[in-house]
Coordinates of C-alpha atoms in Angstrom, one line a residue:
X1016 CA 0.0 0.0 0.0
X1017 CA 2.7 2.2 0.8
X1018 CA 4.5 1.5 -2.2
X1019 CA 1.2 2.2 -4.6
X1020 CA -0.2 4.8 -2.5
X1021 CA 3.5 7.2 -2.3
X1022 CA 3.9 8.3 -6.0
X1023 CA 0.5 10.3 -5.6
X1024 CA 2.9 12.9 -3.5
X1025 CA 4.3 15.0 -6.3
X1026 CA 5.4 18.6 -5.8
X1027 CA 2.0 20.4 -6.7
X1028 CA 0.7 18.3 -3.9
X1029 CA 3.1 19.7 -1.4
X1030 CA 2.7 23.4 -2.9
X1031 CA -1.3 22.9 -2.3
X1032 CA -0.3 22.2 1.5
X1033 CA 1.7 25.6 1.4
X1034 CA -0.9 27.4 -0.2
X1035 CA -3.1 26.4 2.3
X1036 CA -1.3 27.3 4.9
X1037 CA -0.6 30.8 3.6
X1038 CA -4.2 31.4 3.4
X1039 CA -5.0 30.1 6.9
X1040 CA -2.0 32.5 7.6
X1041 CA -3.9 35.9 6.4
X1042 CA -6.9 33.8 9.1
X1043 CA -4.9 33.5 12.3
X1044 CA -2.0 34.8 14.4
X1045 CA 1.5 35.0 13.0
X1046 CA 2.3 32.7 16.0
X1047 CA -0.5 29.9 15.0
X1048 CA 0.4 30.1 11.2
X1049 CA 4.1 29.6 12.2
X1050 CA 3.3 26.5 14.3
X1051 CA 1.1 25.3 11.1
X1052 CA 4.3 25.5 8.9
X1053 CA 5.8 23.6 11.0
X1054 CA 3.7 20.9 11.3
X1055 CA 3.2 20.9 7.6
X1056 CA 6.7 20.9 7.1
X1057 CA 7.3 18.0 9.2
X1058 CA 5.0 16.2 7.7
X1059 CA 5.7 16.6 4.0
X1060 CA 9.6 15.8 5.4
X1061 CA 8.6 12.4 6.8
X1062 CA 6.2 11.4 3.5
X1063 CA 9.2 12.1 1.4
X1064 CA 11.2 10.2 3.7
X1065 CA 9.1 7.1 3.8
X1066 CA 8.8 7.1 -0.2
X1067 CA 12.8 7.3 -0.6
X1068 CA 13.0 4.4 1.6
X1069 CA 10.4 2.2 0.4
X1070 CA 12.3 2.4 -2.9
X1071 CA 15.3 1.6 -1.4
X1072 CA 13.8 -1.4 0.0
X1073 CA 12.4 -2.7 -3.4
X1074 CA 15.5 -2.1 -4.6
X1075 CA 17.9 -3.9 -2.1
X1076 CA 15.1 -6.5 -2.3
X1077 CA 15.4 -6.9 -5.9
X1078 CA 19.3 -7.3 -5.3
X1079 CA 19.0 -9.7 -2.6
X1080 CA 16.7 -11.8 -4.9
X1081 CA 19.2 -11.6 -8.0
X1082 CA 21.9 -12.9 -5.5
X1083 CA 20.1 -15.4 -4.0
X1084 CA 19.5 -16.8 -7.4
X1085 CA 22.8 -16.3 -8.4
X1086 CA 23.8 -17.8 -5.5
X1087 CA 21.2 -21.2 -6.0
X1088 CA 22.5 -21.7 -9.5
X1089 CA 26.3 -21.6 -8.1
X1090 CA 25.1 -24.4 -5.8
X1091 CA 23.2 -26.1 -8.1
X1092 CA 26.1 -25.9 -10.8
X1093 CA 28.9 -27.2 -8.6
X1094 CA 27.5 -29.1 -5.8
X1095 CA 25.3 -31.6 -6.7
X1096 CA 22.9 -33.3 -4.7
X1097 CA 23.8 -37.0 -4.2
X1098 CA 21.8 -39.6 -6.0
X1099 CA 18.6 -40.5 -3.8
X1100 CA 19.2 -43.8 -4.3
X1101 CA 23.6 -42.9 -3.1
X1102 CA 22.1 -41.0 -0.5
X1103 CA 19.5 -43.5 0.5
X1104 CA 22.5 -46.0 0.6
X1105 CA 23.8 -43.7 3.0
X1106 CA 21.7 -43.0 5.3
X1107 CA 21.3 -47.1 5.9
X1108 CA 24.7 -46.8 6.3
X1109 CA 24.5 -44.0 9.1
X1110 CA 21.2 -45.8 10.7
X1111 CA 23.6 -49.2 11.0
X1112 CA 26.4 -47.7 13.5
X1113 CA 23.6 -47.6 16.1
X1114 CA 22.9 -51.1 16.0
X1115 CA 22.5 -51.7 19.7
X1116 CA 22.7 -55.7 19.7
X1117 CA 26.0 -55.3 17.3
X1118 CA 27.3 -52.5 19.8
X1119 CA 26.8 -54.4 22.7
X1120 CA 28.2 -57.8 21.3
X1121 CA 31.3 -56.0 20.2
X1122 CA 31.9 -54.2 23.7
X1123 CA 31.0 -57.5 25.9
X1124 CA 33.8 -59.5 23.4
X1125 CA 36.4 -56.9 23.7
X1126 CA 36.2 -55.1 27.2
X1127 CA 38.5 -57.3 28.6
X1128 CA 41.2 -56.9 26.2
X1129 CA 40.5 -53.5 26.3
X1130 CA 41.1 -53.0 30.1
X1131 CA 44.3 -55.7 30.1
X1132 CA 46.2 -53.6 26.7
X1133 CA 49.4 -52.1 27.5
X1134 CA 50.6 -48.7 27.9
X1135 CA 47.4 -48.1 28.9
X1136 CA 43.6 -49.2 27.9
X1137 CA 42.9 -49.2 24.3
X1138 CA 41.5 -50.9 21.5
X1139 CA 41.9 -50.4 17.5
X1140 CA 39.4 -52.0 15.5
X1141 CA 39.0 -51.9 11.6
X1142 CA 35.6 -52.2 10.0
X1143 CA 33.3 -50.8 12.8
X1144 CA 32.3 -48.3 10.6
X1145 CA 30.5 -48.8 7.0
X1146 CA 33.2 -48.0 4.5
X1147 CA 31.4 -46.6 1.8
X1148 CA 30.0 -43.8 4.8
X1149 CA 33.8 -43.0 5.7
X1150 CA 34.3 -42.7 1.7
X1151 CA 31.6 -40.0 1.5
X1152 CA 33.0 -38.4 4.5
X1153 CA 36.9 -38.5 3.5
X1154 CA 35.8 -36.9 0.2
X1155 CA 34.1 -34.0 2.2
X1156 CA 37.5 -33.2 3.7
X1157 CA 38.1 -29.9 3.2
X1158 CA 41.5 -29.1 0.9
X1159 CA 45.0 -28.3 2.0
X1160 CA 46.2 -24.7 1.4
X1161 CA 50.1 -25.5 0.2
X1162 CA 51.0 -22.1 0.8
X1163 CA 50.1 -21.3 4.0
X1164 CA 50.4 -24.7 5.0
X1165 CA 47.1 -25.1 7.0
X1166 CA 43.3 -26.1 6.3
X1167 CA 40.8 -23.9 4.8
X1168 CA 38.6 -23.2 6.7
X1169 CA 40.6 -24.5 9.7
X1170 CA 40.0 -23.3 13.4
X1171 CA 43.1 -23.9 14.4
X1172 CA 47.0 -24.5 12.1
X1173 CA 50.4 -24.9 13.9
X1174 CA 53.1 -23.7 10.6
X1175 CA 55.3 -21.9 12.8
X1176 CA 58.0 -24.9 12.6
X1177 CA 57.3 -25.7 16.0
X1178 CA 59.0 -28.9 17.0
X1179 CA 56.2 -30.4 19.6
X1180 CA 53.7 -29.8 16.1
X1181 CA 54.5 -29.0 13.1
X1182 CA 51.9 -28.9 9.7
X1183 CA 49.1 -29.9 11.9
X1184 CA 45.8 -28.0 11.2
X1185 CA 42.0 -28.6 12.9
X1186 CA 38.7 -27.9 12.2
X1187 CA 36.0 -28.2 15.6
X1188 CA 33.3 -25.5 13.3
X1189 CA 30.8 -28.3 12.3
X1190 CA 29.6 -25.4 9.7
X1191 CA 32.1 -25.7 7.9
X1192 CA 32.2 -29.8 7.5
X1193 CA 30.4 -31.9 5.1
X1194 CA 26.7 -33.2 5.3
X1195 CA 27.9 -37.1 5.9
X1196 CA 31.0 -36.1 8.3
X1197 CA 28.4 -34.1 10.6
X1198 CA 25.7 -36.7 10.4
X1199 CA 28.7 -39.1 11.3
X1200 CA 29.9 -37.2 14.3
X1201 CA 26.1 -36.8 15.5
X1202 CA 26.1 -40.5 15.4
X1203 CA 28.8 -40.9 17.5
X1204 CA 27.3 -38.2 20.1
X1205 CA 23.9 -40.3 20.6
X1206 CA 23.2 -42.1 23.6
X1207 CA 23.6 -45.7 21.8
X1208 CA 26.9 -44.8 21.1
X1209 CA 27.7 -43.2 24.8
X1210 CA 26.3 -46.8 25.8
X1211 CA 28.7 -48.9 23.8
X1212 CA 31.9 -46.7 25.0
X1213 CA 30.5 -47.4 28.4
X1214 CA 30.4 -51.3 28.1
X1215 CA 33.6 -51.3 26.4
X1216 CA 36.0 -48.7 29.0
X1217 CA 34.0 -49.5 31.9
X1218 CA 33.4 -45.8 32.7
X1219 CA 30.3 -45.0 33.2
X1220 CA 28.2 -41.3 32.7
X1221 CA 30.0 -40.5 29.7
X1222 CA 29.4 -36.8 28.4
X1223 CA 30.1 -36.2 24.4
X1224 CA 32.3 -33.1 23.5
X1225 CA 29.8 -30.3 23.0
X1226 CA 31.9 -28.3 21.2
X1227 CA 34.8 -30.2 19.7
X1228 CA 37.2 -28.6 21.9
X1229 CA 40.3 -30.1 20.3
X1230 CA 38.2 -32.3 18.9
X1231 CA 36.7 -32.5 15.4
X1232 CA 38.9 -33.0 11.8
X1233 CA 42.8 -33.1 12.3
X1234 CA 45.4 -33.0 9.1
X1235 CA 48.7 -32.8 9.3
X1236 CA 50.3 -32.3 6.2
X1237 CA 53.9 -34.1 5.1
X1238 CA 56.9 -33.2 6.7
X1239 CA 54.4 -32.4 10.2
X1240 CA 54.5 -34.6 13.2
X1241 CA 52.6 -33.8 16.6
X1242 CA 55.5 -35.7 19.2
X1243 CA 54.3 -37.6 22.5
X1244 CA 52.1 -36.0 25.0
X1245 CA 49.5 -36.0 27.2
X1246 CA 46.4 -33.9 27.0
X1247 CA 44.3 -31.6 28.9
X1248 CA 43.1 -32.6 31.9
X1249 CA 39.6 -31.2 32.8
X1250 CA 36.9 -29.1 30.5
X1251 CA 35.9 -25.8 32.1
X1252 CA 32.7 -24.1 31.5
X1253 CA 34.9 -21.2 32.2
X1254 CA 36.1 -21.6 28.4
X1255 CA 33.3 -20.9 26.6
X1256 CA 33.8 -16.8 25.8
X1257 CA 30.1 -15.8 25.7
X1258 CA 27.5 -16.4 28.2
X1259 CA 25.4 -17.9 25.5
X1260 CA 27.8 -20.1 25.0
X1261 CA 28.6 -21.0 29.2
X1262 CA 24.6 -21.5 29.5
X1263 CA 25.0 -23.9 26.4
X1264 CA 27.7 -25.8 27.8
X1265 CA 25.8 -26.2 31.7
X1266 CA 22.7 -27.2 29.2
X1267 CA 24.4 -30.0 27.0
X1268 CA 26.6 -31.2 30.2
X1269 CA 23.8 -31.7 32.5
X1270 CA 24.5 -28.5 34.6
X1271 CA 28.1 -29.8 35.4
X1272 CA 30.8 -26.8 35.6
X1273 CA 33.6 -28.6 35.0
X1274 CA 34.3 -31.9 33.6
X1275 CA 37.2 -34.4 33.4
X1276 CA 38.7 -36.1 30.0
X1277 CA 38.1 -39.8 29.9
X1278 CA 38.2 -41.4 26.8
X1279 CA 39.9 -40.5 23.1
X1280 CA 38.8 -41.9 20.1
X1281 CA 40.1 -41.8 16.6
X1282 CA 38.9 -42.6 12.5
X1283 CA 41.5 -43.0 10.4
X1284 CA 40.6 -41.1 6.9
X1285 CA 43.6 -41.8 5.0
X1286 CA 44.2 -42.4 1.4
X1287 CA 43.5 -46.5 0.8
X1288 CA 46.1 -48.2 0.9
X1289 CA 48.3 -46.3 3.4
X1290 CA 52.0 -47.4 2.8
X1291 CA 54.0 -48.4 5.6
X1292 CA 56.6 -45.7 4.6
X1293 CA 53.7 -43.0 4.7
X1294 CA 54.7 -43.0 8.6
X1295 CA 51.9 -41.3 10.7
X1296 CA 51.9 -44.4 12.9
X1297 CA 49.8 -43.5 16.6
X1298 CA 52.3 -44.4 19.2
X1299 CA 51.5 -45.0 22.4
X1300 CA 54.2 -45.1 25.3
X1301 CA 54.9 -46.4 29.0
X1302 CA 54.2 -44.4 32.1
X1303 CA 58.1 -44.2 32.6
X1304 CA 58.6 -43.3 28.6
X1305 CA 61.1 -46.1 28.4
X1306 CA 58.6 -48.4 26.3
X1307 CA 56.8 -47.9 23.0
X1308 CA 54.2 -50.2 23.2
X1309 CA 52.2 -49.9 20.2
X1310 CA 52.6 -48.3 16.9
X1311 CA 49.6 -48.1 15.0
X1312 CA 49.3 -47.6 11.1
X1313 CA 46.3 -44.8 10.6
X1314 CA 44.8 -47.3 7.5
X1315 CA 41.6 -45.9 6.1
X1316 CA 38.5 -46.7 8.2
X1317 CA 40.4 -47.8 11.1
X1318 CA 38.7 -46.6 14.9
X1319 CA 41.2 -46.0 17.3
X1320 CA 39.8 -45.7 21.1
X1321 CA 41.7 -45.0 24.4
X1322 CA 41.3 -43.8 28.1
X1323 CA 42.7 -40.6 28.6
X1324 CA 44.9 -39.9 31.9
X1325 CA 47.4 -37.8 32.8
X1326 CA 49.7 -40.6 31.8
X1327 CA 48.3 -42.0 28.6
X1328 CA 51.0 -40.7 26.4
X1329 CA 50.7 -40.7 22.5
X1330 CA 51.6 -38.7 19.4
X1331 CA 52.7 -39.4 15.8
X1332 CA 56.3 -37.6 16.5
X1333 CA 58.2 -38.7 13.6
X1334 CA 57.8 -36.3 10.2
X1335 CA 55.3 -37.5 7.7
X1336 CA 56.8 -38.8 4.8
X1337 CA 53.8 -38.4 2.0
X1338 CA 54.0 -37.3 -1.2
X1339 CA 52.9 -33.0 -1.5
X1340 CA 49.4 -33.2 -1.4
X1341 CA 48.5 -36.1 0.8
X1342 CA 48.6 -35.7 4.4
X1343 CA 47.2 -37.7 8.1
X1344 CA 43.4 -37.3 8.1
X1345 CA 41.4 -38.2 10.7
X1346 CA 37.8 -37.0 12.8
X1347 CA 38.7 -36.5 16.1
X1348 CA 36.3 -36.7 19.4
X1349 CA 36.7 -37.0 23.0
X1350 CA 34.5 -38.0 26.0
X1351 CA 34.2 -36.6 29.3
X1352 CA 32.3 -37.3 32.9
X1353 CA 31.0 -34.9 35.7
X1354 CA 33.4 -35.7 38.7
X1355 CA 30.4 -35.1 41.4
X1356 CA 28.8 -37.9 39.2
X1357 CA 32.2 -40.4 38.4
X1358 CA 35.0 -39.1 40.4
X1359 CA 38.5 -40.6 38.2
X1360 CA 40.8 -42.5 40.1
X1361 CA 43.7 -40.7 41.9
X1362 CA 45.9 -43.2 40.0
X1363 CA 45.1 -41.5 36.7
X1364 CA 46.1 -37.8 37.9
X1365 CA 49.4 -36.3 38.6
X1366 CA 50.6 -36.8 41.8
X1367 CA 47.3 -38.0 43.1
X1368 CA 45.3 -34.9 42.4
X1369 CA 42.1 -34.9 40.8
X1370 CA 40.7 -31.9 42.0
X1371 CA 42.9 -29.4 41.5
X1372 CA 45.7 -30.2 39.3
X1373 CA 44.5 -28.8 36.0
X1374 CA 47.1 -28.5 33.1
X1375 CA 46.9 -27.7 29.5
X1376 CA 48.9 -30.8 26.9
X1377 CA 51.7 -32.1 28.4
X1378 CA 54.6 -32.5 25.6
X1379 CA 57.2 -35.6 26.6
X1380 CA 60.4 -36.9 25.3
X1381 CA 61.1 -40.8 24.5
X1382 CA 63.9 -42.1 28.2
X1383 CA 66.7 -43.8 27.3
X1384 CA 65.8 -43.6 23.4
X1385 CA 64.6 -40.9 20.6
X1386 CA 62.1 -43.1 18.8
X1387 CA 60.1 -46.0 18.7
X1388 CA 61.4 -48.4 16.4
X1389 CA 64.8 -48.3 18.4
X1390 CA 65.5 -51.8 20.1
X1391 CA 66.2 -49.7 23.8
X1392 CA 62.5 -48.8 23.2
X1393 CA 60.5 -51.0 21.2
X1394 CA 57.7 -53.4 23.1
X1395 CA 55.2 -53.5 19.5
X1396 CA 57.2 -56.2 17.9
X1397 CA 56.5 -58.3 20.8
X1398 CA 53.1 -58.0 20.6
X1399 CA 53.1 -57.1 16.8
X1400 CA 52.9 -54.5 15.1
X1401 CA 49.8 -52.9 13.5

């Protein structure tokens, strides 16, 4: 109405108002014609006004539009909706990871070996995962930029040549990841999947990341290497920067303020097959970093899942040796529990303290040896390696 009512206002309209007003002016005090003038003027100020922006509404409107189409075509052009029959496929293949009976068959056949594997508890399995859904996800992976020698998109890239990690880029903004690798990662959020990490660690009340602190896609590119640590300790609702963001955190942890790491796990996303001389291997070390006990090969589709203590150390430390262009992939995600809920055992913590002792990633070195493979070191070959 505004729109078809607003042209109507031309100039002689507005000189009709003024005549008006003069002749009321000869009718009444110079004080009440003033004050009419005024009011007039006003008016006519705020009806022009209004008509300038209405235009400029129906114009930014009609740009908006063009864009948007422009922008629907780009999508349409380059990004192509999977096949409903691929995506179908898919979907089946997302729906099968929360099979409960599978899931709880696996974690009652392997919780034992899990609780008895040395450094520390741990399990690798290949296969848990469909791997046409890890396909979809792998090829969602968002590129390397050579140049600056990080992710696109990435929320966080160490190319400084630091020597604890080196070439090692992450992304925890689930915005900015793929349909499949989201719908994956909500998978392994649910409460079926909590429930099968439960059988199989043995902790119970455990709390998915929230926010991928840490968490989410990891690359490191060749030539990078992230050497042996241990990680953070506890997850403070302290972190989060907003207060939308603390509320969300007390929301999605079950009103818990701080929270302690627990377990780790790992899915391999690397180009199929992964040489041997690829390197990237996870190694995990003794308490006393005297022993390299295991030295895993990151082969495409393979789950990786360990308890996190202040002891559990790990890390890929030697330099990948890829060709440019092909670097470690993985999807990263780590579980936590409430300690008024689970309290973790004093043995886990540094020097007994569970309560206090927070600390950020704790970089090591090797004892008594500078890498795995060296005989000082090596306990895989007894146990084989993998």
């Amino acid at each position: 109405q505004v729109e078809t009512r607003l042209p109507r206002f031309r100039l002689h309209g507005f000189c009709r108002c003024f005549n008006f007003a003069a002749t009321m002016s000869r009718r009444t005090s110079v004080f009440d014609s003033a004050r009419l003038l005024v009011v007039l003027g006003i008016i006519s100020i705020t009806v022009i006004s209004l008509y300038t922006q209405s235009g400029q509404r129906s114009e930014d409107s009609s740009i908006m539009q063009d864009q948007f189409t422009a922008a629907a075509d780009h999508l349409s052009n380059t990004d192509p909706p999977p096949p409903r029959d691929k995506h179908e496929e898919l979907t089946a293949a997302l729906d099968s990871i929360l099979d409960p009976v599978r899931l709880a068959k696996f974690a009652r056949e392997h919780r034992e070996a899990y609780a008895r594997a040395a450094p520390f508890p741990h399990l690798l399995v290949d296969g848990l995962f469909p791997k046409n859904l890890l396909q979809a996800a792998a090829a969602e992976f968002p590129p390397f930029d050579e140049e600056k020698g990080c992710l696109v998109d990435n929320s966080a890239c160490f190319n400084n040549g630091q020597a604890v990690q080196h070439l090692k880029s992450a992304i925890e903004d689930e915005t900015v990841m793929g349909y499949y690798t989201r719908a994956l990662f909500h998978k392994l959020k649910s409460p079926v999947f909590l429930g099968f990490l439960e059988n199989l660690t043995g902790i119970q009340n455990l709390i998915a990341d929230p926010y991928f602190r840490g968490s989410g896609l990891h690359f490191t590119a060749s030539g990078g290497n992230l050497n042996l640590h241990a990680d953070y300790n506890r997850y403070s609702w302290l972190e989060p920067r907003s207060v939308w963001a603390k509320a969300q955190f007390l929301w999605r942890t079950g009103g818990s303020q701080n929270l302690d790491r627990r377990v780790n796990t790992f899915i391999f996303l690397n180009e199929d097959p992964w040489p041997d001389s690829y390197g990237g291997h996870l190694e995990l070390w003794s308490k006393d970093l005297t022993s390299c006990y295991q030295r895993i090969l990151p082969k495409f589709g393979r789950f990786v899942v360990f308890s996190s203590t202040d002891f559990s150390y790990h890390g890929h430390p030697v330099a990948l040796n890829t060709p440019k262009g092909i670097g470690r992939r993985s999807m990263a995600l780590y579980y936590y529990t409430d300690p008024s809920v689970n309290k973790r055992p004093t043995e886990e913590c540094l020097h007994g303290d569970c309560d206090n002792a927070y600390h950020t990633t704790l970089f090591v070195e090797p004892v008594g040896c500078s890498r795995c493979e060296e005989q000082s070191c090596a306990q895989y070959g007894i146990r084989g390696e993998l």
